[in-house]
Amino acid sequence: MKFRIYRYNPEQDAAPHYQDYDVALEPTDRMLLDALMRLRQQDDTLSFRKSCREGVCGSDAMNINGKNGLACITNLNDVKEPVELRPLPGLPVIRDLIVDMSQFFKQYHSIKPYLVNDTPAPEKERLQSPEDREELDGLYECILCACCSTACPSFWWNPDKFVGPAGLLAAYRFIADSRDLSTSARLDNLEDPYRLFRCHSIMNCVDVCPKNLNPTKAIGKIKDIMVKRAV
Amino acid sequence: MRASLQLSEAGLRVAVLSKVFPTRSHTVAAQGGIGASLGNMAADNWHWHMYDTIKGSDWLGDQDAIEYMCKMAPQVVYELEHFGMPFDRNPDGTIYQRPFGGHMANFGETPVQRACAAADRTGHAMLHTLYQRNVRANTQFFVEWMALDLVRDAEGDVVGVVAYEMETGAVMILHAKATVLATGGAGRIFAASTNAFINTGDGLGMAARAGIPLEDLEFWQFHPTGVAGAGVLITEGVRGEGGILLNSAGERFMERYAPNAKDLASRDVVSRAMDQEIKEGRGCGPEKDHVLLKLDHLGPDVILKRLPSIREIAIKFANVDPIKEPIPVVPTIHYQMGGVPTNVHGQVVAPKAGNPNSVVEGLYAVGECACVSVHGANRLGTNSLLDLLVFGRACGNFIVDQNLRARGQRSLPADAGDLSRSRLARIDGATSGESVPEVAQQLRRVMTHHCGVYRNQQLLGEGVAKVMEIEQRVARMSITDKSRVFNTARVEALELDNLIEVAKATVVSAEARQESRGAQARSDYPERDDANWLKHTLWYRDGNRLDYKPVNLKPLSVDAFPPKARSY
C-alpha cells in the first residue's frame, strides 16, 4: 500500500518534506495504525503517537487524506492511495506527525473542566434523575484528540483567544450537569468576542469527530443560554 | 491520579510523570464498571463482595487487603460521584449498577447488581474525572516523560527516579521523598492482548532492576471476550446485561461448565470453557477458532443505551452490528494479577532478615503494577478500577500522614543516573544489532504460545529457554534513529528492557508452580494444591531466583474464609 507522509525532524531538516513509502501489508492489518506499525518495522525514524488502538485514548489523531481522524479506527479499505498523512493542522509540529498540543490543552483548562459544587457532599451519591443524566450524553465522551479544534478555522486564526470546539463542548458538559452550581461563572468566563463567539457554526468539528459528537450543537446551546440570561 | 489527588489536595508538591497525556492512560479503556456494594438495585453488603473476591482469587488473595478494599468501596465510589463522575442513574436518582461475573449475593448464592457503571465507558469517565479533579487541585503533570529507573541509596531507600523527557530527549533525576509507581500492567508481553501499546510494565522493570522482587507474575487473566483477531475488549457488562456465549452448535455451553452463574462465572472459568469448546472442535467460523457472543435479543434500546461503545467496536473491528449479529470472541490476555509487592498502604515490601514484608522506604506502588494482593490468582471483574481508587487513595493518605515536610531530603547517591545512562548508551551506541520491533514480536509470540490458557511442563520449560534466548537478543538491540527529539524508536527500546523482565518473571514463576489455581491452569497438575502452593511467588531478577511468602488468610475484623472447592 502506498503512503505519502509528512516528515520533519527539527535536528536534521531545514524544512518539512514528504516521503513516499510502499508498505507490504499482512492480511491481519486492518486499520491505518496497523499499516503505520508495519511501516515502522522498515523505518523506525517515523514518529507518531499511539496507545489504546481502539479509538478511546485519543493519541493517534492525524490528518488523513485531508481530513482529521484517528489512525486506529480508520479502516484501510476506506482510504484512497496514496494515503497522504500530515500532522493535525494549525498546531506547531514537534516532529513528523507529532504536534505540540499545549495550546489545545490550555484552552481546555481555561473552561475549568471540573465539577463545581461547594455545598457539603451528602454521605452517599448526589442524586441525579436519568433525564438529567441524559443531558450529558454526547458531551462527556470526548477523548481530547483535538481532531475538532484543529479542523476549525476560527481556532487556526486565534488559538490563544478562541476556546475551540473541544473546550466548549467540555464547558457545556459542566453547564448541562444538574450537579454543577457554577453556570453563571462559566458563562461569564465565555462572554467575550473571541472565547465563544468566534464559532461561526461551519461544523467542521462535527464532520471530523471520531466519536460522532456534536460540538456545534453544544456551542449553540451555550449561546442560547447566554441570550436568555441577557434578556 | 487518585494518589496524586490526595497529595495535591494536602498541599504537597507533586510531580506526576506520564508517558502519555494523563487521559490517554489505559484506564481509559475499562468499560464495565466499578464494584461496590452500594445496594442500589437489591440488598448487598461488603462482606458478600469480600467473599466473591476471595473466591474469585482462588484463595490466593490476602484477606486483610480484600476486606479493606471491599469495605472502602462504597466510599470511594461516592467520592468519585462527588468529583463529577457521570454515572448512569436509576429512576430514584441513585447510581445504576449492573450484574457482572462472579458478583453474588449471600456468599455465592445468586447474582447481584454491583458494578457501578457509566454506560460501557466507565474507565473513560473515571480517568477524565480524576484528571479533572487533579486540574482543580493544581497537580503538576510532566506529560510524555518516561520513568527509566529507581534511585536507591546505600541503605536501599528509594530517593527518586531517573526519567526521560520524550520531546527533548533529556534525561533528568527527580529527587523525591516519596516515589509512587502507578505504571499499569505489562499485557504487551503477549501477542493477543486487550492492552494498549503503552502497557509495557515499566514500573515492574524498574523494580526488578533495582533488586525488588515481583510477586505472582504467573497469574495473567484472559478476558473471555476479546474481539477475535483484533484483541479489542468487549466488556463482561455485555453478559451482565444478558448477553450469552454460543458454540458452533448454537449451544449456550456455559450452562454445562457453571450451572449456577452460567455466562457470569469468573473470568478464568469462562475462558477455560471457551478454550475447551474450541479445542474440542465446537469453535465457530471457517477456522473454528472462536465462539460467538450473542446480544441481539437484548434489543436495540438496551444496546444503544447501555452498550453503545461495544456496538461501535463490533462494527469497526469485527464487521458485525450486534443489534443483528453475534460478535466473534476469544479469550484474550487482559490483566496482570501480580506485580510489585505492597502492603495496604501501598508501601513496597520485600523479604529482609526473616520478615517477608519488610518495607522498602520511600517506594510505593498502586494499581495494576502493584500486588497488594487483592486479586490473587484471578481478578473479579470491576475490581481493577476499585483497586486503584481504594489503594491510590490509601497510599496518598499514608504519604500525607508521614509529614514529609518535616523530614529532610535524603541525598542522592553519586551513581544515581548511571544505570539509565548505561542503558541509553547501549541502545544509542549500537550501530547494528537486533531490531526492536522484531525481538518484541518474537517475545510476544513465545509468551502467547508457551503461557496460554492451559500450560504444562513441556510448554513452560521450552518457554523459559526461549525467553532467556530472547533476553540475549534484547541485550543486542539497536535502533536506526539516533535523534533526540521525540524518538519513539528509543522509547520502544527502553520499553523492551521492561517487557523482557516481566516475561522472565512470568514464565519462570509459572513453570515452578505445579498446580492449577485461578488463571494458572496446568494440564499436568489439574488440581489446586493448598498443602504445597497456597503461597505467593516472589521472582528476583538476580539469578532468576524464586522465593515464596505466605498468603494472609486473616482478615482485619471478620472471620477468615478458609479455602474450599470453587464452583460457579
PDB file of C-alpha atoms in Angstrom, chain B residues 336-437:
ATOM      1  CA  GLN B 336      -1.804  -8.920  35.335  1.00  0.00           C
ATOM      2  CA  MET B 337      -2.804 -10.058  38.822  1.00  0.00           C
ATOM      3  CA  GLY B 338       0.784  -9.961  40.090  1.00  0.00           C
ATOM      4  CA  GLY B 339       3.138  -7.034  40.417  1.00  0.00           C
ATOM      5  CA  VAL B 340       5.368  -5.165  42.820  1.00  0.00           C
ATOM      6  CA  PRO B 341       4.565  -6.474  46.314  1.00  0.00           C
ATOM      7  CA  THR B 342       2.944  -3.915  48.631  1.00  0.00           C
ATOM      8  CA  ASN B 343       1.024  -3.662  51.874  1.00  0.00           C
ATOM      9  CA  VAL B 344      -2.386  -1.963  52.243  1.00  0.00           C
ATOM     10  CA  HIS B 345      -0.741   1.484  52.475  1.00  0.00           C
ATOM     11  CA  GLY B 346       0.837   0.977  49.053  1.00  0.00           C
ATOM     12  CA  GLN B 347       4.301   0.656  50.622  1.00  0.00           C
ATOM     13  CA  VAL B 348       6.511  -1.672  48.610  1.00  0.00           C
ATOM     14  CA  VAL B 349       7.611  -4.652  50.683  1.00  0.00           C
ATOM     15  CA  ALA B 350      10.260  -7.320  50.190  1.00  0.00           C
ATOM     16  CA  PRO B 351      11.741 -10.064  52.367  1.00  0.00           C
ATOM     17  CA  LYS B 352      14.574  -8.911  54.617  1.00  0.00           C
ATOM     18  CA  ALA B 353      16.127 -10.510  57.696  1.00  0.00           C
ATOM     19  CA  GLY B 354      13.369 -13.050  58.142  1.00  0.00           C
ATOM     20  CA  ASN B 355      10.493 -10.586  57.620  1.00  0.00           C
ATOM     21  CA  PRO B 356       8.718 -11.438  54.337  1.00  0.00           C
ATOM     22  CA  ASN B 357       7.120  -7.978  54.245  1.00  0.00           C
ATOM     23  CA  SER B 358       9.890  -5.573  55.154  1.00  0.00           C
ATOM     24  CA  VAL B 359       9.176  -2.057  53.845  1.00  0.00           C
ATOM     25  CA  VAL B 360      11.303  -0.531  51.086  1.00  0.00           C
ATOM     26  CA  GLU B 361      11.407   3.046  52.409  1.00  0.00           C
ATOM     27  CA  GLY B 362      10.371   5.776  50.007  1.00  0.00           C
ATOM     28  CA  LEU B 363       8.750   3.496  47.423  1.00  0.00           C
ATOM     29  CA  TYR B 364       5.063   2.855  46.867  1.00  0.00           C
ATOM     30  CA  ALA B 365       3.037   1.103  44.185  1.00  0.00           C
ATOM     31  CA  VAL B 366      -0.681   1.121  43.373  1.00  0.00           C
ATOM     32  CA  GLY B 367      -2.975  -0.248  40.688  1.00  0.00           C
ATOM     33  CA  GLU B 368      -2.187  -2.969  38.175  1.00  0.00           C
ATOM     34  CA  CYS B 369       1.588  -2.638  38.647  1.00  0.00           C
ATOM     35  CA  ALA B 370       1.176  -3.462  42.342  1.00  0.00           C
ATOM     36  CA  CYS B 371       0.344  -6.744  44.048  1.00  0.00           C
ATOM     37  CA  VAL B 372      -1.276  -5.975  47.375  1.00  0.00           C
ATOM     38  CA  SER B 373      -2.755  -8.765  46.787  1.00  0.00           C
ATOM     39  CA  VAL B 374      -6.484  -8.324  46.310  1.00  0.00           C
ATOM     40  CA  HIS B 375      -6.757 -10.272  43.058  1.00  0.00           C
ATOM     41  CA  GLY B 376      -4.814 -13.370  43.998  1.00  0.00           C
ATOM     42  CA  ALA B 377      -4.890 -15.902  41.173  1.00  0.00           C
ATOM     43  CA  ASN B 378      -7.827 -14.361  39.315  1.00  0.00           C
ATOM     44  CA  ARG B 379      -9.330 -10.890  39.451  1.00  0.00           C
ATOM     45  CA  LEU B 380     -13.040 -10.340  39.756  1.00  0.00           C
ATOM     46  CA  GLY B 381     -14.387  -8.052  37.023  1.00  0.00           C
ATOM     47  CA  THR B 382     -14.702  -4.372  38.154  1.00  0.00           C
ATOM     48  CA  ASN B 383     -12.198  -4.855  40.981  1.00  0.00           C
ATOM     49  CA  SER B 384      -9.379  -3.282  38.939  1.00  0.00           C
ATOM     50  CA  LEU B 385     -10.910   0.197  38.926  1.00  0.00           C
ATOM     51  CA  LEU B 386     -11.839  -0.318  42.561  1.00  0.00           C
ATOM     52  CA  ASP B 387      -8.286  -1.413  43.430  1.00  0.00           C
ATOM     53  CA  LEU B 388      -6.750   1.765  42.071  1.00  0.00           C
ATOM     54  CA  LEU B 389      -9.333   4.023  43.699  1.00  0.00           C
ATOM     55  CA  VAL B 390      -9.043   2.402  47.125  1.00  0.00           C
ATOM     56  CA  PHE B 391      -5.301   1.908  47.231  1.00  0.00           C
ATOM     57  CA  GLY B 392      -4.446   5.097  45.326  1.00  0.00           C
ATOM     58  CA  ARG B 393      -6.366   6.993  47.980  1.00  0.00           C
ATOM     59  CA  ALA B 394      -4.935   4.949  50.875  1.00  0.00           C
ATOM     60  CA  CYS B 395      -1.398   5.387  49.574  1.00  0.00           C
ATOM     61  CA  GLY B 396      -1.893   9.141  49.165  1.00  0.00           C
ATOM     62  CA  ASN B 397      -3.275   9.450  52.678  1.00  0.00           C
ATOM     63  CA  PHE B 398      -0.460   7.363  54.123  1.00  0.00           C
ATOM     64  CA  ILE B 399       2.160   9.593  52.482  1.00  0.00           C
ATOM     65  CA  VAL B 400       0.391  12.732  53.720  1.00  0.00           C
ATOM     66  CA  ASP B 401       0.454  11.299  57.252  1.00  0.00           C
ATOM     67  CA  GLN B 402       4.222  10.805  57.027  1.00  0.00           C
ATOM     68  CA  ASN B 403       4.571  14.569  57.414  1.00  0.00           C
ATOM     69  CA  LEU B 404       7.275  14.660  54.754  1.00  0.00           C
ATOM     70  CA  ARG B 405       7.665  18.439  55.044  1.00  0.00           C
ATOM     71  CA  ALA B 406       9.273  17.989  58.445  1.00  0.00           C
ATOM     72  CA  ARG B 407      11.706  15.412  57.122  1.00  0.00           C
ATOM     73  CA  GLY B 408      14.989  16.176  55.477  1.00  0.00           C
ATOM     74  CA  GLN B 409      15.695  15.090  51.927  1.00  0.00           C
ATOM     75  CA  ARG B 410      17.963  12.039  51.713  1.00  0.00           C
ATOM     76  CA  SER B 411      20.869  12.849  49.439  1.00  0.00           C
ATOM     77  CA  LEU B 412      21.215  11.302  46.010  1.00  0.00           C
ATOM     78  CA  PRO B 413      23.917   8.668  45.633  1.00  0.00           C
ATOM     79  CA  ALA B 414      26.759   9.639  43.316  1.00  0.00           C
ATOM     80  CA  ASP B 415      25.849   6.881  40.859  1.00  0.00           C
ATOM     81  CA  ALA B 416      22.136   7.823  40.736  1.00  0.00           C
ATOM     82  CA  GLY B 417      21.888   8.147  36.968  1.00  0.00           C
ATOM     83  CA  ASP B 418      24.415   5.509  35.957  1.00  0.00           C
ATOM     84  CA  LEU B 419      22.086   2.600  35.219  1.00  0.00           C
ATOM     85  CA  SER B 420      19.796   4.642  32.992  1.00  0.00           C
ATOM     86  CA  ARG B 421      22.707   6.309  31.269  1.00  0.00           C
ATOM     87  CA  SER B 422      24.322   2.979  30.521  1.00  0.00           C
ATOM     88  CA  ARG B 423      21.039   1.609  29.139  1.00  0.00           C
ATOM     89  CA  LEU B 424      20.741   4.611  26.833  1.00  0.00           C
ATOM     90  CA  ALA B 425      24.384   4.399  25.842  1.00  0.00           C
ATOM     91  CA  ARG B 426      23.938   0.742  24.926  1.00  0.00           C
ATOM     92  CA  ILE B 427      20.897   1.493  22.746  1.00  0.00           C
ATOM     93  CA  ASP B 428      22.428   4.555  21.100  1.00  0.00           C
ATOM     94  CA  GLY B 429      25.923   3.148  20.776  1.00  0.00           C
ATOM     95  CA  ALA B 430      24.960   0.046  18.814  1.00  0.00           C
ATOM     96  CA  THR B 431      25.412   0.614  15.089  1.00  0.00           C
ATOM     97  CA  SER B 432      23.985  -2.771  14.212  1.00  0.00           C
ATOM     98  CA  GLY B 433      22.109  -5.447  16.059  1.00  0.00           C
ATOM     99  CA  GLU B 434      18.660  -6.809  16.703  1.00  0.00           C
ATOM    100  CA  SER B 435      15.603  -4.891  15.523  1.00  0.00           C
ATOM    101  CA  VAL B 436      13.416  -3.793  18.431  1.00  0.00           C
ATOM    102  CA  PRO B 437      10.025  -4.496  16.769  1.00  0.00           C
TER     103      PRO B 437
END
